Coordinates of N, CA and C in Angstrom, one line a residue:
W1 N 340.2 112.2 250.9 CA 341.4 111.5 250.6 C 341.2 110.0 250.2
R2 N 340.0 109.7 250.1 CA 339.7 108.3 249.6 C 339.6 108.4 248.1
N3 N 340.1 107.3 247.4 CA 340.0 107.3 246.0 C 338.7 106.6 245.5
C4 N 338.2 105.7 246.3 CA 336.9 105.1 245.8 C 336.0 104.8 247.1
Y5 N 334.7 104.8 246.8 CA 333.7 104.6 247.8 C 332.5 104.0 247.1
F6 N 331.6 103.5 248.0 CA 330.3 103.0 247.4 C 329.3 104.2 247.4
A7 N 328.7 104.4 246.3 CA 327.8 105.6 246.2 C 326.5 105.5 247.0
L8 N 325.9 104.2 247.0 CA 324.6 104.1 247.7 C 324.7 104.4 249.2
P9 N 325.6 103.9 250.0 CA 325.7 104.3 251.4 C 326.0 105.8 251.5
S10 N 326.8 106.3 250.6 CA 327.2 107.7 250.7 C 325.9 108.6 250.5
N11 N 325.1 108.3 249.5 CA 323.9 109.0 249.2 C 322.9 108.9 250.3
L12 N 322.8 107.7 250.9 CA 321.9 107.5 252.0 C 322.3 108.3 253.2
G13 N 323.6 108.4 253.4 CA 324.1 109.2 254.5 C 323.8 110.7 254.4
K14 N 323.8 111.1 253.1 CA 323.6 112.5 252.8 C 322.1 112.9 253.1
T15 N 321.2 111.9 252.9 CA 319.8 112.1 253.1 C 319.2 111.6 254.4
S16 N 320.1 111.4 255.4 CA 319.6 110.8 256.6 C 318.5 111.6 257.3
L17 N 318.7 112.9 257.4 CA 317.7 113.8 258.0 C 316.4 113.7 257.3
E18 N 316.5 113.7 255.9 CA 315.2 113.7 255.1 C 314.5 112.3 255.3
T19 N 315.3 111.2 255.3 CA 314.7 109.9 255.4 C 314.0 109.8 256.8
Y20 N 314.6 110.4 257.8 CA 314.0 110.4 259.2 C 312.7 111.1 259.2
L21 N 312.7 112.3 258.5 CA 311.4 113.1 258.5 C 310.3 112.5 257.6
L22 N 310.7 111.8 256.5 CA 309.7 111.3 255.6 C 309.2 109.9 255.9
Q23 N 309.8 109.2 256.8 CA 309.4 107.8 257.1 C 308.0 107.7 257.5
Y24 N 307.5 108.5 258.3 CA 306.1 108.4 258.7 C 305.1 108.9 257.7
H25 N 305.6 109.8 256.8 CA 304.7 110.3 255.8 C 304.5 109.4 254.5
I26 N 305.6 108.6 254.2 CA 305.5 107.8 253.0 C 305.4 106.4 253.3
W27 N 306.2 105.8 254.2 CA 306.1 104.4 254.5 C 304.8 104.0 255.3
L28 N 304.5 104.8 256.2 CA 303.5 104.4 257.2 C 302.2 105.2 256.9
A29 N 301.1 104.5 257.2 CA 299.8 105.2 257.0 C 298.9 104.9 258.3
C30 N 297.8 105.6 258.4 CA 296.9 105.4 259.5 C 297.6 105.6 260.8
N31 N 298.1 106.8 261.0 CA 298.8 107.1 262.3 C 299.9 106.1 262.6
A32 N 300.7 105.7 261.6 CA 301.8 104.9 261.7 C 301.5 103.5 262.3
T33 N 300.3 103.0 262.0 CA 300.0 101.6 262.4 C 300.0 100.6 261.3
R34 N 300.0 101.1 260.0 CA 300.0 100.2 258.8 C 301.0 100.8 257.8
L35 N 301.4 99.8 256.9 CA 302.2 100.2 255.8 C 301.4 100.7 254.7
T36 N 301.9 101.6 253.9 CA 301.2 102.1 252.7 C 301.1 101.0 251.7
V37 N 299.9 100.8 251.1 CA 299.6 99.7 250.2 C 299.2 100.3 248.8
F38 N 300.0 99.9 247.8 CA 299.6 100.2 246.4 C 299.0 99.1 245.7
V39 N 299.5 97.9 245.9 CA 298.9 96.7 245.3 C 298.5 95.7 246.4
P40 N 297.2 95.6 246.7 CA 296.8 94.7 247.8 C 297.2 93.3 247.5
G41 N 297.6 92.6 248.5 CA 298.0 91.2 248.5 C 299.4 90.9 248.0
Y42 N 300.2 91.9 247.7 CA 301.6 91.7 247.3 C 302.5 92.6 248.1
P43 N 302.8 92.1 249.3 CA 303.6 93.0 250.2 C 305.0 93.3 249.7
K44 N 305.7 92.4 249.0 CA 307.0 92.7 248.5 C 307.0 93.8 247.4
I45 N 306.0 93.7 246.6 CA 305.8 94.7 245.5 C 305.5 96.1 246.1
N46 N 304.7 96.1 247.2 CA 304.3 97.3 247.9 C 305.6 97.9 248.5
M47 N 306.4 97.1 249.1 CA 307.6 97.6 249.8 C 308.6 98.1 248.8
F48 N 308.7 97.5 247.6 CA 309.6 97.9 246.6 C 309.1 99.3 246.1
F49 N 307.8 99.5 245.7 CA 307.3 100.7 245.2 C 307.4 101.8 246.3
T50 N 307.1 101.5 247.5 CA 307.1 102.5 248.5 C 308.6 102.9 248.8
T51 N 309.5 102.0 248.8 CA 310.9 102.3 249.0 C 311.4 103.2 247.9
C52 N 311.1 102.9 246.6 CA 311.5 103.7 245.5 C 311.0 105.1 245.7
I53 N 309.7 105.3 246.0 CA 309.1 106.6 246.2 C 309.8 107.3 247.3
F54 N 310.0 106.6 248.4 CA 310.6 107.1 249.6 C 312.0 107.7 249.3
L55 N 312.9 106.9 248.6 CA 314.2 107.3 248.3 C 314.2 108.5 247.3
F56 N 313.3 108.5 246.4 CA 313.2 109.6 245.4 C 312.8 110.9 246.2
C57 N 311.8 110.8 247.0 CA 311.4 112.0 247.7 C 312.5 112.5 248.7
A58 N 313.2 111.6 249.3 CA 314.3 111.9 250.3 C 315.4 112.7 249.5
N59 N 315.7 112.2 248.3 CA 316.7 112.8 247.5 C 316.3 114.2 247.1
R60 N 315.0 114.3 246.6 CA 314.5 115.7 246.2 C 314.5 116.6 247.4
L61 N 314.1 116.1 248.6 CA 314.0 117.0 249.8 C 315.4 117.4 250.2
Q62 N 316.4 116.5 250.0 CA 317.8 116.8 250.4 C 318.3 117.9 249.4
N63 N 318.0 117.8 248.1 CA 318.4 118.9 247.2 C 317.7 120.2 247.6
L64 N 316.5 120.2 248.0 CA 315.8 121.4 248.4 C 316.4 122.0 249.7
T65 N 316.7 121.1 250.6 CA 317.3 121.5 251.8 C 318.7 122.2 251.6
M66 N 319.5 121.6 250.7 CA 320.8 122.2 250.4 C 320.6 123.5 249.6
S67 N 319.6 123.6 248.8 CA 319.4 124.9 248.0 C 319.0 126.0 249.0
L68 N 318.0 125.7 249.9 CA 317.6 126.7 250.9 C 318.7 127.0 251.8
R69 N 319.6 126.1 252.2 CA 320.7 126.4 253.1 C 321.7 127.3 252.4
G70 N 321.9 127.1 251.1 CA 322.8 128.0 250.4 C 322.2 129.4 250.2
S71 N 320.9 129.5 250.2 CA 320.3 130.8 250.0 C 320.2 131.5 251.3
L72 N 320.0 130.8 252.4 CA 319.8 131.5 253.7 C 321.1 131.6 254.5
L73 N 322.0 130.7 254.4 CA 323.2 130.7 255.2 C 324.5 130.8 254.3
P74 N 325.2 131.9 254.5 CA 326.4 132.0 253.6 C 327.5 131.0 254.1
N75 N 328.5 130.7 253.2 CA 329.6 129.8 253.5 C 330.6 130.5 254.4
D76 N 330.7 131.8 254.3 CA 331.7 132.6 255.1 C 331.2 132.9 256.5
N77 N 331.9 132.5 257.5 CA 331.4 132.8 258.9 C 331.4 134.3 259.2
D78 N 332.3 135.0 258.7 CA 332.3 136.5 258.9 C 331.1 137.1 258.3
E79 N 330.7 136.7 257.1 CA 329.5 137.3 256.5 C 328.3 136.9 257.3
C80 N 328.2 135.7 257.8 CA 327.1 135.2 258.6 C 327.0 136.0 259.9
A81 N 328.1 136.3 260.5 CA 328.1 137.1 261.8 C 327.6 138.5 261.5
I82 N 328.1 139.1 260.4 CA 327.6 140.5 260.0 C 326.1 140.5 259.7
R83 N 325.7 139.5 259.0 CA 324.2 139.4 258.7 C 323.4 139.3 259.9
F84 N 323.8 138.5 260.9 CA 322.9 138.4 262.1 C 323.1 139.5 263.1
A85 N 324.2 140.3 262.9 CA 324.5 141.4 263.8 C 323.6 142.6 263.4
K86 N 323.1 142.7 262.2 CA 322.3 143.8 261.7 C 320.9 143.8 262.3

């Protein structure tokens, strides 16, 4: 029922599960004790590149999650009950 909204917070909200799962794998290294480094000596550039990669991967993982969900779980509750009753 809303006519307008900000796309960035909306997209981040859709990928919240994926960002939670990916944070340790992309942002952090060495058992989550250090940040991932692409360009030594430039922490802002590293954070920018890592964040871009992080958001891209989270978006791709969210697309995969929704694709798998659509394949495994039907939208109709009755069909779901019949499938699990078999």
